[in-house]
Amino acid sequence: TQLLEQSPQFLSIQEGENLTVYCNSSSVFSSLQWYRQEPGEGPVLLVTVVTGGEVKKLKRLTFQFGDARKDSSLHITAAQPGDTGLYLCAVKATGYSTLTFGKGTMLLVSP
Amino acid sequence: ETGVTQTPRHLVMGMTNKKSLKCEQHLGHNAMYWYKQSAKKPLELMFVYNFKEQTENNSVPSRFSPECPNSSHLFLHLHTLQPEDSALYLCASSHTTGATDTQYFGPGTRLTVL
């Protein structure tokens, strides 16, 4: 059983469409991070959410942390080919530095 | 460019070979990490070094041997690997191992074991 379940595993859409990907767990976390990993590169941190119910926006990306701090969603508006990549969520156990990752959602945005 | 570089970017080796992966960070960080990324598996933490001292070994087989000569450099020495060790090996660094410190990843070394 994975600590973090990400869905969907793979998503292929056309440019201009909206989408939402999810990161779920049965555990409660003090914070949750979203990363994007482009082909041939390492993951790059997009955002950290720390408060239950928190919403953060990064241009066309909207991140939400669940009220109970067990889950999170990432919504992309008007997706572009440059959004293509593997979207990973990750958490740290309280007081620890080490990250635990989900398997990720592979997003392909076609022109 | 995240300030973390890894060499080589691609490596093909036989099961009897000995090779080393290198990671260098130019961010002035004190903590460095090795991760393994396999197909259809989550990113797995392998080793953590803080101020050159190994603070975590996540039950990694002894055929993987890390070395951290200083806070800027991290090596992963490989010997008698198995085909299932083929994966993307990622290095990361952070200011310290504090819970709020952000990790910055290198581009990875794509390893294929024949």
mmCIF file of C-alpha atoms in Angstrom:
data_model
loop_
_atom_site.group_PDB
_atom_site.id
_atom_site.type_symbol
_atom_site.label_atom_id
_atom_site.label_comp_id
_atom_site.label_asym_id
_atom_site.label_seq_id
_atom_site.Cartn_x
_atom_site.Cartn_y
_atom_site.Cartn_z
ATOM 1 C CA THR A 1 0.000 0.000 0.000
ATOM 2 C CA GLN A 2 1.379 3.351 -1.061
ATOM 3 C CA LEU A 3 1.384 6.228 1.399
ATOM 4 C CA LEU A 4 0.363 8.610 -1.389
ATOM 5 C CA GLU A 5 -2.000 7.641 -4.192
ATOM 6 C CA GLN A 6 -1.943 9.860 -7.254
ATOM 7 C CA SER A 7 -4.624 9.833 -9.927
ATOM 8 C CA PRO A 8 -4.919 9.573 -12.770
ATOM 9 C CA GLN A 9 -1.640 7.838 -13.585
ATOM 10 C CA PHE A 10 -1.644 9.190 -17.119
ATOM 11 C CA LEU A 11 -3.518 12.029 -18.785
ATOM 12 C CA SER A 12 -3.400 13.053 -22.423
ATOM 13 C CA ILE A 13 -5.245 16.226 -23.409
ATOM 14 C CA GLN A 14 -5.352 18.915 -26.064
ATOM 15 C CA GLU A 15 -3.961 22.386 -25.622
ATOM 16 C CA GLY A 16 -6.503 24.714 -24.020
ATOM 17 C CA GLU A 17 -8.277 22.068 -21.938
ATOM 18 C CA ASN A 18 -8.583 22.186 -18.150
ATOM 19 C CA LEU A 19 -7.579 19.320 -15.901
ATOM 20 C CA THR A 20 -7.310 18.273 -12.276
ATOM 21 C CA VAL A 21 -4.974 15.698 -10.756
ATOM 22 C CA TYR A 22 -5.189 14.320 -7.252
ATOM 23 C CA CYS A 23 -2.972 13.183 -4.416
ATOM 24 C CA ASN A 24 -4.701 11.177 -1.678
ATOM 25 C CA SER A 25 -3.732 9.479 1.545
ATOM 26 C CA SER A 26 -5.300 8.101 4.698
ATOM 27 C CA SER A 27 -2.629 9.859 6.768
ATOM 28 C CA VAL A 28 -2.524 13.441 7.977
ATOM 29 C CA PHE A 29 0.433 15.590 6.989
ATOM 30 C CA SER A 30 1.864 18.850 8.252
ATOM 31 C CA SER A 31 2.654 19.894 4.695
ATOM 32 C CA LEU A 32 2.524 18.629 1.143
ATOM 33 C CA GLN A 33 4.585 19.530 -1.891
ATOM 34 C CA TRP A 34 3.959 19.362 -5.632
ATOM 35 C CA TYR A 35 6.801 18.873 -8.090
ATOM 36 C CA ARG A 36 6.961 18.804 -11.878
ATOM 37 C CA GLN A 37 9.524 16.628 -13.619
ATOM 38 C CA GLU A 38 10.101 17.312 -17.293
ATOM 39 C CA PRO A 39 11.577 14.614 -19.538
ATOM 40 C CA GLY A 40 15.303 14.242 -18.955
ATOM 41 C CA GLU A 41 15.308 16.427 -15.859
ATOM 42 C CA GLY A 42 14.941 16.123 -12.110
ATOM 43 C CA PRO A 43 11.813 17.190 -10.194
ATOM 44 C CA VAL A 44 11.358 20.905 -9.594
ATOM 45 C CA LEU A 45 9.343 22.164 -6.640
ATOM 46 C CA LEU A 46 6.170 24.010 -7.650
ATOM 47 C CA VAL A 47 4.529 24.693 -4.298
ATOM 48 C CA THR A 48 4.308 23.749 -0.628
ATOM 49 C CA VAL A 49 0.923 23.787 1.110
ATOM 50 C CA VAL A 50 0.786 23.724 4.895
ATOM 51 C CA THR A 51 -2.671 24.778 6.091
ATOM 52 C CA GLY A 52 -5.841 22.685 5.765
ATOM 53 C CA GLY A 53 -8.063 24.219 3.078
ATOM 54 C CA GLU A 54 -5.221 26.344 1.732
ATOM 55 C CA VAL A 55 -5.355 27.373 -1.931
ATOM 56 C CA LYS A 56 -2.269 28.578 -3.768
ATOM 57 C CA LYS A 57 -2.056 29.824 -7.328
ATOM 58 C CA LEU A 58 0.931 29.767 -9.626
ATOM 59 C CA LYS A 59 -0.127 31.378 -12.931
ATOM 60 C CA ARG A 60 -2.529 28.830 -14.474
ATOM 61 C CA LEU A 61 -1.924 26.236 -11.744
ATOM 62 C CA THR A 62 -4.140 26.115 -8.648
ATOM 63 C CA PHE A 63 -3.165 23.922 -5.715
ATOM 64 C CA GLN A 64 -5.478 23.009 -2.851
ATOM 65 C CA PHE A 65 -4.730 21.228 0.410
ATOM 66 C CA GLY A 66 -7.671 19.290 1.829
ATOM 67 C CA ASP A 67 -9.342 20.555 4.989
ATOM 68 C CA ALA A 68 -8.197 17.454 6.877
ATOM 69 C CA ARG A 69 -4.661 17.714 5.425
ATOM 70 C CA LYS A 70 -4.891 14.203 3.946
ATOM 71 C CA ASP A 71 -5.194 15.082 0.277
ATOM 72 C CA SER A 72 -4.450 17.692 -2.329
ATOM 73 C CA SER A 73 -5.401 18.622 -5.856
ATOM 74 C CA LEU A 74 -3.712 20.445 -8.706
ATOM 75 C CA HIS A 75 -5.882 22.167 -11.294
ATOM 76 C CA ILE A 76 -4.443 23.481 -14.547
ATOM 77 C CA THR A 77 -6.435 25.978 -16.585
ATOM 78 C CA ALA A 78 -5.990 26.189 -20.350
ATOM 79 C CA ALA A 79 -3.174 23.644 -20.469
ATOM 80 C CA GLN A 80 -0.239 24.301 -22.787
ATOM 81 C CA PRO A 81 2.342 21.917 -24.291
ATOM 82 C CA GLY A 82 4.898 23.364 -21.875
ATOM 83 C CA ASP A 83 2.866 21.872 -19.016
ATOM 84 C CA THR A 84 3.809 18.382 -20.202
ATOM 85 C CA GLY A 85 5.620 16.415 -17.523
ATOM 86 C CA LEU A 86 5.326 14.146 -14.522
ATOM 87 C CA TYR A 87 3.511 15.767 -11.602
ATOM 88 C CA LEU A 88 4.592 14.399 -8.245
ATOM 89 C CA CYS A 89 3.235 15.017 -4.786
ATOM 90 C CA ALA A 90 5.456 14.489 -1.775
ATOM 91 C CA VAL A 91 5.216 14.733 1.988
ATOM 92 C CA LYS A 92 7.514 14.845 4.972
ATOM 93 C CA ALA A 93 6.709 13.146 8.240
ATOM 94 C CA THR A 94 6.397 15.702 11.032
ATOM 95 C CA GLY A 95 9.844 16.778 12.211
ATOM 96 C CA TYR A 96 11.705 14.843 9.520
ATOM 97 C CA SER A 97 13.449 16.075 6.407
ATOM 98 C CA THR A 98 13.069 13.046 4.174
ATOM 99 C CA LEU A 99 10.460 13.163 1.419
ATOM 100 C CA THR A 100 8.029 10.392 0.483
ATOM 101 C CA PHE A 101 6.743 10.653 -3.074
ATOM 102 C CA GLY A 102 3.688 9.404 -4.901
ATOM 103 C CA LYS A 103 4.082 7.594 -8.224
ATOM 104 C CA GLY A 104 3.011 10.705 -10.101
ATOM 105 C CA THR A 105 0.637 11.702 -12.881
ATOM 106 C CA MET A 106 2.149 11.817 -16.352
ATOM 107 C CA LEU A 107 0.547 14.697 -18.277
ATOM 108 C CA LEU A 108 0.847 15.049 -22.033
ATOM 109 C CA VAL A 109 -0.522 18.213 -23.612
ATOM 110 C CA SER A 110 -0.715 18.107 -27.388
ATOM 111 C CA PRO A 111 -0.816 21.234 -29.593
ATOM 112 C CA GLU B 1 19.519 24.810 -14.132
ATOM 113 C CA THR B 2 18.932 24.111 -10.438
ATOM 114 C CA GLY B 3 22.532 24.422 -9.265
ATOM 115 C CA VAL B 4 22.903 20.655 -8.915
ATOM 116 C CA THR B 5 24.853 18.839 -11.620
ATOM 117 C CA GLN B 6 25.220 15.128 -12.187
ATOM 118 C CA THR B 7 27.640 13.139 -14.320
ATOM 119 C CA PRO B 8 27.449 11.099 -16.361
ATOM 120 C CA ARG B 9 23.933 11.719 -17.671
ATOM 121 C CA HIS B 10 23.764 8.232 -19.163
ATOM 122 C CA LEU B 11 25.627 5.059 -18.177
ATOM 123 C CA VAL B 12 25.493 1.518 -19.497
ATOM 124 C CA MET B 13 27.361 -1.098 -17.515
ATOM 125 C CA GLY B 14 27.676 -4.827 -17.213
ATOM 126 C CA MET B 15 26.958 -6.676 -14.004
ATOM 127 C CA THR B 16 30.669 -7.146 -13.277
ATOM 128 C CA ASN B 17 31.678 -3.531 -13.863
ATOM 129 C CA LYS B 18 32.544 -0.924 -11.254
ATOM 130 C CA LYS B 19 31.442 2.629 -11.934
ATOM 131 C CA SER B 20 30.735 5.814 -10.006
ATOM 132 C CA LEU B 21 28.082 8.497 -10.271
ATOM 133 C CA LYS B 22 29.008 12.042 -9.347
ATOM 134 C CA CYS B 23 26.886 14.879 -8.010
ATOM 135 C CA GLU B 24 27.994 18.439 -7.360
ATOM 136 C CA GLN B 25 25.958 21.282 -5.911
ATOM 137 C CA HIS B 26 26.795 24.965 -6.266
ATOM 138 C CA LEU B 27 24.208 26.232 -3.800
ATOM 139 C CA GLY B 28 26.190 26.250 -0.575
ATOM 140 C CA HIS B 29 23.974 23.550 0.895
ATOM 141 C CA ASN B 30 24.978 21.188 3.675
ATOM 142 C CA ALA B 31 22.681 18.238 2.991
ATOM 143 C CA MET B 32 22.774 15.929 -0.016
ATOM 144 C CA TYR B 33 20.609 12.994 -1.055
ATOM 145 C CA TRP B 34 20.556 10.063 -3.476
ATOM 146 C CA TYR B 35 17.206 8.898 -4.865
ATOM 147 C CA LYS B 36 16.300 6.060 -7.213
ATOM 148 C CA GLN B 37 13.487 6.495 -9.754
ATOM 149 C CA SER B 38 12.297 3.276 -11.410
ATOM 150 C CA ALA B 39 9.498 2.850 -13.894
ATOM 151 C CA LYS B 40 6.092 2.430 -12.230
ATOM 152 C CA LYS B 41 7.535 3.006 -8.740
ATOM 153 C CA PRO B 42 7.638 6.115 -6.579
ATOM 154 C CA LEU B 43 10.883 7.993 -6.166
ATOM 155 C CA GLU B 44 12.809 6.146 -3.436
ATOM 156 C CA LEU B 45 15.217 7.790 -1.027
ATOM 157 C CA MET B 46 18.508 5.878 -0.807
ATOM 158 C CA PHE B 47 20.948 7.901 1.293
ATOM 159 C CA VAL B 48 21.093 11.201 3.180
ATOM 160 C CA TYR B 49 24.234 13.115 4.120
ATOM 161 C CA ASN B 50 24.260 16.131 6.420
ATOM 162 C CA PHE B 51 27.517 18.043 6.882
ATOM 163 C CA LYS B 52 29.350 15.108 5.217
ATOM 164 C CA GLU B 53 27.961 12.575 7.672
ATOM 165 C CA GLN B 54 25.577 9.862 6.529
ATOM 166 C CA THR B 55 22.356 10.247 8.470
ATOM 167 C CA GLU B 56 20.146 7.806 6.634
ATOM 168 C CA ASN B 57 20.579 4.561 4.715
ATOM 169 C CA ASN B 58 17.207 3.399 3.498
ATOM 170 C CA SER B 59 18.010 -0.349 3.500
ATOM 171 C CA VAL B 60 20.029 -0.032 0.323
ATOM 172 C CA PRO B 61 22.002 -3.118 -0.847
ATOM 173 C CA SER B 62 25.746 -2.958 -0.253
ATOM 174 C CA ARG B 63 26.453 -2.999 -3.988
ATOM 175 C CA PHE B 64 25.623 0.731 -3.753
ATOM 176 C CA SER B 65 28.268 2.616 -1.776
ATOM 177 C CA PRO B 66 27.919 6.373 -1.202
ATOM 178 C CA GLU B 67 30.751 8.787 -0.495
ATOM 179 C CA CYS B 68 30.550 12.418 0.555
ATOM 180 C CA PRO B 69 34.055 13.967 0.709
ATOM 181 C CA ASN B 70 32.695 17.477 1.334
ATOM 182 C CA SER B 71 29.366 19.283 1.442
ATOM 183 C CA SER B 72 29.474 20.080 -2.276
ATOM 184 C CA HIS B 73 30.185 16.638 -3.687
ATOM 185 C CA LEU B 74 28.426 13.302 -3.455
ATOM 186 C CA PHE B 75 29.347 10.055 -5.162
ATOM 187 C CA LEU B 76 27.559 6.757 -5.605
ATOM 188 C CA HIS B 77 29.935 3.875 -6.231
ATOM 189 C CA LEU B 78 28.419 0.928 -8.064
ATOM 190 C CA HIS B 79 29.665 -2.656 -8.238
ATOM 191 C CA THR B 80 28.200 -6.016 -9.243
ATOM 192 C CA LEU B 81 24.835 -4.485 -10.025
ATOM 193 C CA GLN B 82 21.775 -6.380 -11.204
ATOM 194 C CA PRO B 83 19.551 -5.600 -14.205
ATOM 195 C CA GLU B 84 16.784 -4.531 -11.794
ATOM 196 C CA ASP B 85 19.074 -1.717 -10.640
ATOM 197 C CA SER B 86 18.513 -0.012 -13.984
ATOM 198 C CA ALA B 87 16.836 3.298 -13.156
ATOM 199 C CA LEU B 88 17.241 7.060 -13.047
ATOM 200 C CA TYR B 89 19.454 8.026 -10.117
ATOM 201 C CA LEU B 90 18.759 11.509 -8.827
ATOM 202 C CA CYS B 91 20.852 13.633 -6.528
ATOM 203 C CA ALA B 92 19.366 16.454 -4.475
ATOM 204 C CA SER B 93 20.622 19.018 -2.000
ATOM 205 C CA SER B 94 19.103 21.283 0.633
ATOM 206 C CA HIS B 95 20.343 23.892 3.077
ATOM 207 C CA THR B 96 20.115 21.413 5.949
ATOM 208 C CA THR B 97 18.013 18.352 6.670
ATOM 209 C CA GLY B 98 15.455 20.514 8.433
ATOM 210 C CA ALA B 99 11.831 19.691 7.811
ATOM 211 C CA THR B 100 11.131 23.008 6.082
ATOM 212 C CA ASP B 101 14.180 23.055 3.797
ATOM 213 C CA THR B 102 13.526 22.737 0.075
ATOM 214 C CA GLN B 103 15.350 20.046 -1.872
ATOM 215 C CA TYR B 104 16.825 20.906 -5.264
ATOM 216 C CA PHE B 105 17.282 18.035 -7.688
ATOM 217 C CA GLY B 106 19.879 17.417 -10.353
ATOM 218 C CA PRO B 107 18.948 16.090 -13.816
ATOM 219 C CA GLY B 108 19.800 12.511 -12.925
ATOM 220 C CA THR B 109 21.942 9.720 -14.337
ATOM 221 C CA ARG B 110 20.077 7.191 -16.476
ATOM 222 C CA LEU B 111 21.682 3.837 -15.593
ATOM 223 C CA THR B 112 21.232 0.678 -17.621
ATOM 224 C CA VAL B 113 22.648 -2.590 -16.281
ATOM 225 C CA LEU B 114 23.064 -5.308 -18.876
#
